[in-house]
XYZ file of C-alpha atoms in Angstrom:
440
model
C 2.706 -6.078 18.248
C -0.997 -6.880 18.291
C -2.936 -7.847 15.168
C -6.458 -7.805 16.641
C -8.341 -4.469 16.660
C -8.031 -2.436 19.865
C -11.440 -1.501 21.271
C -11.515 1.828 23.167
C -12.521 1.401 26.795
C -15.212 3.910 27.625
C -15.290 5.522 31.073
C -18.834 4.857 32.283
C -18.740 6.826 35.534
C -17.276 10.166 36.489
C -13.534 9.752 37.079
C -12.078 10.980 40.356
C -8.989 12.309 38.620
C -5.928 11.204 36.680
C -4.194 8.077 37.961
C -0.886 8.871 36.258
C 0.964 11.601 34.394
C 4.268 11.933 32.556
C 6.137 14.452 30.413
C 7.166 13.145 26.983
C 10.135 15.169 25.669
C 9.073 18.208 23.658
C 5.377 18.049 24.531
C 3.868 21.538 24.756
C 6.655 23.256 22.837
C 5.611 25.698 20.084
C 5.297 24.167 16.634
C 4.996 20.603 17.888
C 2.234 18.061 17.285
C 1.472 15.066 19.479
C 0.681 11.788 17.757
C -0.252 8.313 18.920
C 0.060 4.871 17.344
C -1.678 1.955 19.069
C 0.624 -1.027 19.514
C -1.628 -3.294 21.562
C -4.177 -3.014 24.342
C -2.687 -0.680 26.990
C 0.371 0.218 24.890
C 0.900 3.104 22.468
C 3.746 5.000 20.832
C 3.486 8.693 21.694
C 5.375 10.991 19.337
C 6.043 14.715 19.628
C 6.983 15.870 16.151
C 7.541 19.174 14.339
C 4.672 20.552 12.315
C 5.232 19.718 8.665
C 5.637 22.556 6.166
C 9.043 22.925 4.569
C 9.929 25.941 2.435
C 12.696 24.704 0.164
C 12.686 27.786 -2.089
C 13.642 30.607 0.278
C 17.360 30.586 0.964
C 16.859 33.706 3.111
C 15.334 31.665 5.922
C 17.913 31.292 8.709
C 18.982 27.883 9.859
C 17.150 26.699 12.957
C 16.777 23.573 15.071
C 14.114 20.925 15.355
C 13.438 17.857 17.475
C 11.446 14.647 17.654
C 10.636 12.321 20.529
C 9.082 8.848 20.503
C 7.943 7.178 23.741
C 6.378 3.761 24.304
C 3.854 4.149 27.124
C 1.740 1.729 29.123
C -1.434 3.813 29.056
C -3.078 1.804 31.848
C -0.338 2.384 34.421
C 1.523 5.378 32.940
C 4.815 3.473 32.903
C 7.294 4.657 30.315
C 8.734 1.551 28.635
C 11.316 3.521 26.671
C 11.816 6.981 25.219
C 14.079 8.344 22.475
C 14.749 11.949 21.538
C 16.536 13.579 18.591
C 17.660 17.179 17.995
C 19.089 18.503 14.744
C 19.866 21.680 12.805
C 17.651 22.567 9.846
C 19.447 23.751 6.720
C 19.073 27.368 5.622
C 15.883 27.726 3.610
C 14.058 24.960 5.453
C 11.361 26.136 7.853
C 10.479 22.689 9.176
C 10.818 18.998 8.422
C 8.489 16.030 8.434
C 9.967 13.738 11.063
C 7.906 10.811 12.294
C 7.832 7.203 13.433
C 6.411 4.430 11.259
C 5.580 1.002 12.645
C 6.981 -1.541 10.181
C 3.987 -3.847 9.886
C 4.113 -6.744 12.321
C 7.918 -7.076 12.161
C 8.465 -5.678 15.679
C 10.454 -2.710 14.385
C 9.916 1.045 14.066
C 11.346 3.379 11.443
C 12.154 6.946 12.462
C 12.473 8.987 9.272
C 12.835 12.626 8.245
C 11.917 14.160 4.903
C 12.332 17.823 4.002
C 15.666 18.014 5.815
C 18.817 15.997 5.297
C 19.839 16.416 8.938
C 16.933 14.772 10.752
C 16.903 11.317 12.370
C 16.779 8.197 10.209
C 16.970 5.035 12.283
C 15.427 1.586 12.611
C 14.440 0.803 16.212
C 13.464 -2.319 18.080
C 9.833 -1.793 19.074
C 10.113 -3.536 22.443
C 13.239 -1.726 23.676
C 13.677 1.419 21.559
C 17.292 0.514 20.845
C 18.738 1.272 17.425
C 18.882 -1.702 15.070
C 20.497 0.135 12.163
C 20.852 3.516 10.528
C 18.385 4.178 7.704
C 20.356 5.371 4.683
C 17.996 5.307 1.692
C 19.547 7.989 -0.523
C 22.697 7.744 -2.609
C 24.634 10.824 -3.807
C 22.393 12.923 -6.043
C 19.180 11.547 -4.522
C 16.675 13.280 -2.240
C 14.270 11.240 -0.131
C 10.705 12.431 -0.821
C 8.507 9.810 0.826
C 8.639 6.457 2.625
C 5.739 3.993 2.857
C 5.480 0.715 4.738
C 4.838 -2.580 2.960
C 1.950 -4.197 4.881
C 2.590 -7.526 6.586
C 5.538 -9.029 8.441
C 8.390 -8.264 6.008
C 9.318 -4.980 7.684
C 10.124 -3.580 4.217
C 9.455 -0.067 2.950
C 9.278 1.525 -0.485
C 10.860 4.935 -0.909
C 10.478 7.638 -3.559
C 13.719 9.447 -4.376
C 14.065 12.554 -6.553
C 17.193 12.721 -8.684
C 19.494 15.760 -8.973
C 22.496 16.540 -11.167
C 25.874 17.792 -9.970
C 24.544 21.368 -9.892
C 21.626 20.347 -7.654
C 18.961 20.740 -10.349
C 16.091 18.239 -10.309
C 16.278 15.686 -13.112
C 13.141 14.641 -15.043
C 12.807 11.227 -13.418
C 12.458 9.628 -9.992
C 13.409 6.270 -8.562
C 11.232 4.106 -6.347
C 12.994 1.416 -4.322
C 11.838 -1.391 -2.057
C 14.232 -2.575 0.632
C 14.690 -3.615 4.229
C 15.259 -0.230 5.913
C 18.058 -1.793 7.975
C 19.831 -2.881 4.758
C 19.147 -0.303 2.048
C 22.121 -1.338 -0.110
C 20.353 -4.563 -1.094
C 17.160 -3.312 -2.733
C 14.561 -5.893 -3.715
C 13.812 -3.770 -6.787
C 14.476 -0.304 -8.221
C 12.004 1.298 -10.638
C 12.576 4.432 -12.711
C 9.539 6.626 -13.431
C 10.178 9.329 -16.011
C 8.726 12.287 -14.160
C 10.146 14.606 -11.526
C 6.888 15.016 -9.605
C 6.163 11.449 -8.512
C 3.928 10.513 -5.595
C 3.495 6.856 -4.649
C 0.503 6.237 -2.413
C 0.426 4.169 0.744
C -0.829 0.610 0.425
C -3.226 0.179 3.326
C -3.980 -3.453 2.486
C -2.066 -6.487 1.262
C -3.245 -6.252 -2.363
C 0.387 -5.718 -3.389
C -0.176 -2.562 -5.449
C 0.098 1.177 -4.892
C -1.267 4.069 -6.910
C 1.242 6.417 -8.523
C 0.517 9.974 -9.624
C 3.105 11.870 -11.610
C 3.673 15.233 -13.243
C 6.336 15.589 -15.916
C 6.084 19.337 -16.538
C 3.870 18.997 -19.596
C 0.193 18.411 -18.646
C 0.037 15.858 -21.450
C 2.700 13.834 -19.646
C 0.897 13.810 -16.316
C -1.173 10.893 -15.189
C -1.674 7.862 -13.004
C -0.198 4.430 -12.787
C 0.036 1.283 -10.698
C 3.190 0.016 -8.996
C 3.517 -3.697 -8.214
C 5.085 -3.842 -4.740
C 6.337 -7.405 -5.243
C 8.212 -6.836 -8.496
C 8.463 -3.069 -8.917
C 6.722 -3.217 -12.279
C 5.078 0.108 -13.144
C 2.143 0.377 -15.548
C 0.839 3.784 -16.606
C -2.937 4.097 -16.793
C -4.454 6.936 -18.799
C -7.836 6.693 -17.097
C -8.409 8.232 -13.630
C -8.763 5.802 -10.737
C -8.477 5.591 -6.982
C -7.805 2.817 -4.463
C -9.777 2.636 -1.213
C -8.164 0.194 1.262
C -11.005 -0.998 3.483
C -11.034 -3.723 6.145
C -10.834 -7.117 4.399
C -11.012 -5.784 0.835
C -9.995 -2.903 -1.417
C -12.108 -0.911 -3.859
C -10.795 0.490 -7.109
C -12.928 3.338 -8.446
C -12.775 4.274 -12.143
C -14.915 7.293 -13.110
C -15.307 7.883 -16.840
C -13.849 11.113 -18.221
C -17.272 12.637 -18.837
C -18.413 11.901 -15.288
C -21.448 9.976 -16.487
C -20.666 6.829 -14.527
C -18.187 5.214 -12.157
C -17.040 1.600 -12.163
C -16.299 0.123 -8.733
C -14.231 -3.062 -8.480
C -13.785 -5.054 -5.270
C -10.364 -6.682 -4.779
C -9.271 -9.295 -2.243
C -5.910 -9.198 -0.431
C -4.241 -10.937 -3.388
C -5.514 -8.330 -5.840
C -8.078 -10.686 -7.360
C -11.403 -9.271 -8.518
C -14.306 -10.044 -6.169
C -17.046 -8.079 -7.944
C -17.743 -5.132 -10.241
C -20.598 -2.646 -10.174
C -21.403 0.553 -12.069
C -22.775 3.717 -10.474
C -24.436 6.672 -12.188
C -22.302 9.810 -12.100
C -19.280 10.327 -9.882
C -19.533 7.946 -6.937
C -18.371 8.836 -3.433
C -17.228 5.710 -1.576
C -16.851 5.562 2.217
C -16.242 2.653 4.566
C -18.639 1.988 7.434
C -16.325 2.200 10.436
C -16.287 0.992 14.018
C -14.518 2.650 16.933
C -11.846 -0.091 17.193
C -8.305 1.018 16.326
C -6.004 -0.656 13.823
C -2.706 -1.634 15.531
C 0.312 0.109 14.046
C -1.751 2.901 12.477
C -2.306 6.539 13.494
C -5.013 7.071 16.071
C -7.713 8.137 13.582
C -7.495 4.794 11.697
C -10.289 2.442 12.745
C -11.573 -0.966 11.642
C -14.482 -1.290 9.228
C -17.567 -3.466 9.474
C -17.138 -5.106 6.066
C -19.671 -2.765 4.490
C -19.360 0.529 2.623
C -21.644 3.349 1.499
C -21.904 4.680 -2.042
C -23.297 8.179 -2.596
C -24.118 8.728 -6.270
C -26.692 10.378 -8.485
C -28.936 7.364 -7.815
C -28.972 7.946 -4.046
C -27.299 6.333 -1.056
C -26.571 2.598 -0.987
C -25.160 0.313 1.694
C -23.051 -2.392 0.022
C -21.457 -5.649 1.196
C -17.705 -5.320 0.679
C -17.029 -8.967 -0.217
C -19.916 -9.505 -2.637
C -20.679 -6.021 -3.982
C -24.375 -6.641 -3.320
C -26.644 -3.768 -2.327
C -28.088 -4.242 1.178
C -30.420 -1.245 0.972
C -30.793 1.992 -0.933
C -32.164 5.383 0.136
C -32.969 8.638 -1.605
C -30.608 11.595 -1.172
C -33.543 13.811 -0.204
C -34.542 11.424 2.595
C -31.080 11.812 4.105
C -31.105 15.598 3.578
C -28.103 15.252 1.254
C -27.315 16.866 -2.073
C -25.308 15.462 -4.953
C -22.372 15.725 -5.314
C -22.075 15.196 -1.581
C -19.737 16.807 0.920
C -17.215 14.591 2.770
C -18.948 12.213 5.140
C -17.939 9.732 7.830
C -20.037 6.666 8.572
C -19.741 4.907 11.946
C -21.819 1.955 13.109
C -22.951 1.530 16.688
C -25.354 -1.364 17.112
C -28.233 -0.834 14.673
C -27.540 2.883 14.278
C -25.368 4.467 11.621
C -24.010 7.903 12.518
C -23.386 10.056 9.449
C -21.002 12.892 10.255
C -21.262 15.722 7.759
C -18.069 17.737 7.316
C -19.826 20.406 5.269
C -21.182 22.222 8.326
C -24.640 20.642 8.380
C -25.833 18.691 11.421
C -24.926 15.027 11.544
C -27.604 12.386 11.092
C -28.677 9.089 12.595
C -29.762 6.293 10.232
C -31.259 2.850 10.858
C -28.413 0.558 9.824
C -30.754 -2.337 9.013
C -33.105 -0.439 6.681
C -31.417 2.835 5.684
C -34.298 4.867 7.118
C -33.263 8.351 8.210
C -33.948 8.737 11.960
C -33.287 12.455 12.234
C -30.461 14.825 12.991
C -28.211 14.082 15.923
C -29.718 15.515 19.130
C -26.441 17.086 20.207
C -23.598 19.158 18.844
C -21.514 16.460 17.193
C -18.239 18.353 17.635
C -15.975 16.342 19.919
C -12.316 15.544 20.254
C -12.356 11.761 20.389
C -14.820 8.917 20.292
C -15.061 5.656 22.210
C -17.331 2.686 21.617
C -20.469 4.335 23.053
C -19.402 7.773 24.243
C -17.791 10.815 22.691
C -15.512 13.049 24.752
C -14.792 16.754 24.609
C -12.976 19.379 26.649
C -14.447 22.846 27.212
C -13.411 25.520 29.726
C -11.375 23.229 31.942
C -13.911 20.407 31.991
C -14.032 17.050 30.209
C -17.428 15.522 29.387
C -18.575 12.107 28.197
C -21.636 12.146 25.909
C -23.757 9.280 24.647
C -23.214 9.273 20.886
C -26.783 8.277 20.064
C -28.995 10.071 22.602
C -26.768 13.082 23.224
C -27.082 12.583 27.003
C -24.195 13.943 29.047
C -23.017 10.939 31.066
C -20.571 12.817 33.268
C -18.496 15.987 33.501
C -15.310 16.377 35.504
C -12.884 19.211 36.173
C -9.845 18.516 34.009
C -7.982 20.979 31.830
C -7.002 19.428 28.498
C -5.432 20.738 25.307
C -6.361 17.495 23.521
C -8.112 14.196 24.199
C -7.508 10.884 22.463
C -7.473 7.143 22.974
C -4.055 5.480 23.167
C -3.764 1.745 23.644
C -7.535 1.722 24.204
C -7.307 4.171 27.142
C -8.534 7.773 27.213
C -5.687 10.234 27.781
C -5.312 14.010 27.757
C -2.532 16.498 27.165
C -2.111 19.804 28.971
C 0.996 21.857 28.365
C 3.964 19.517 28.692
C 2.009 16.747 30.460
C 0.310 13.599 29.219
C -2.096 12.087 31.748
C -4.891 9.549 32.115
C -8.461 10.803 32.247
C -9.794 8.030 34.452
């Protein structure tokens, strides 16, 4: 399991055709989604999982079947290192289940887990061989597994949220959160009771040792937020709204005041210690400046940051150093053709250019990363399926094209039918029907 970021390897010249192809089990079947988790350079876990969307209220739905496959692939050669496949019956009233693979930090293990159905696979696997290490049995009688999150680092532990039910199957007004080794769930490190039925414990993307908890107890006055200490299980309710943003090398906690007049941003190191605090006017939108390099063990859309982030507030747009909280430059919203409050944005650095992707339908922009000066709208249609270090790639009408992300120049186009394009293990791959193949 790699720890260094995995840089996507752009294809600089027109490829002559795929160099390998294989058929992961279940790929191309209706109602299935393909996923990829980078393990190291040239290696990725390819999963074919059911679309999530369980209907637990309609007992009239007939029982049906579902399946999941997980395959470790060498994406340079196309060699299949190992592959596992599971099939199971869904209970009546369940339209689908969330079944997926989670890489357990840097422990060298993988957790295959199902929520939304009691019949799906729950196993701990050895990452290098795919063999089963142990069954994953998180729930005791009267408990329903709602969510599992990985504890960052090398422990291989998870923390699980479990709803409680009485003998008649009715949901009780509290939930339990447990931390344990998924291969030994009987020996929990801690068990915490939270007095609410609707409990959601967020993922902890960094090693700060805390996770945000949101809960709903039926009465709006009993709903709120809290913080869960992942080392001890201690839970502290917090009446004020807040959000954690796990960025590369630091975490930001955002606390907007109830009236929306200001937002307090606090930078935290990996031990949860305060690095800096700053106050923004109005509700502040916080986004990390990203690179194209993938984070090992994370889904394919998770990429490494530059150590800087952007704040969009009533005062304008500011580029901020993540470790010091110092403003590097500030620009006016009007100069960037933005309005406040802003629509969702993505910021990606490439050399001295910052690409600002606007998810509100407006064209994306190019900004001088050193000064914040707006350089103009992107010269090409920014819609693409995946992005490398310098090029973006898209598939239209049986052809795949590589496009320079800054100039918009089409670098090459080749005949290749593709349902989807993505980088896996740093290599560009495509799916078509039941086939996964290399692009170059």
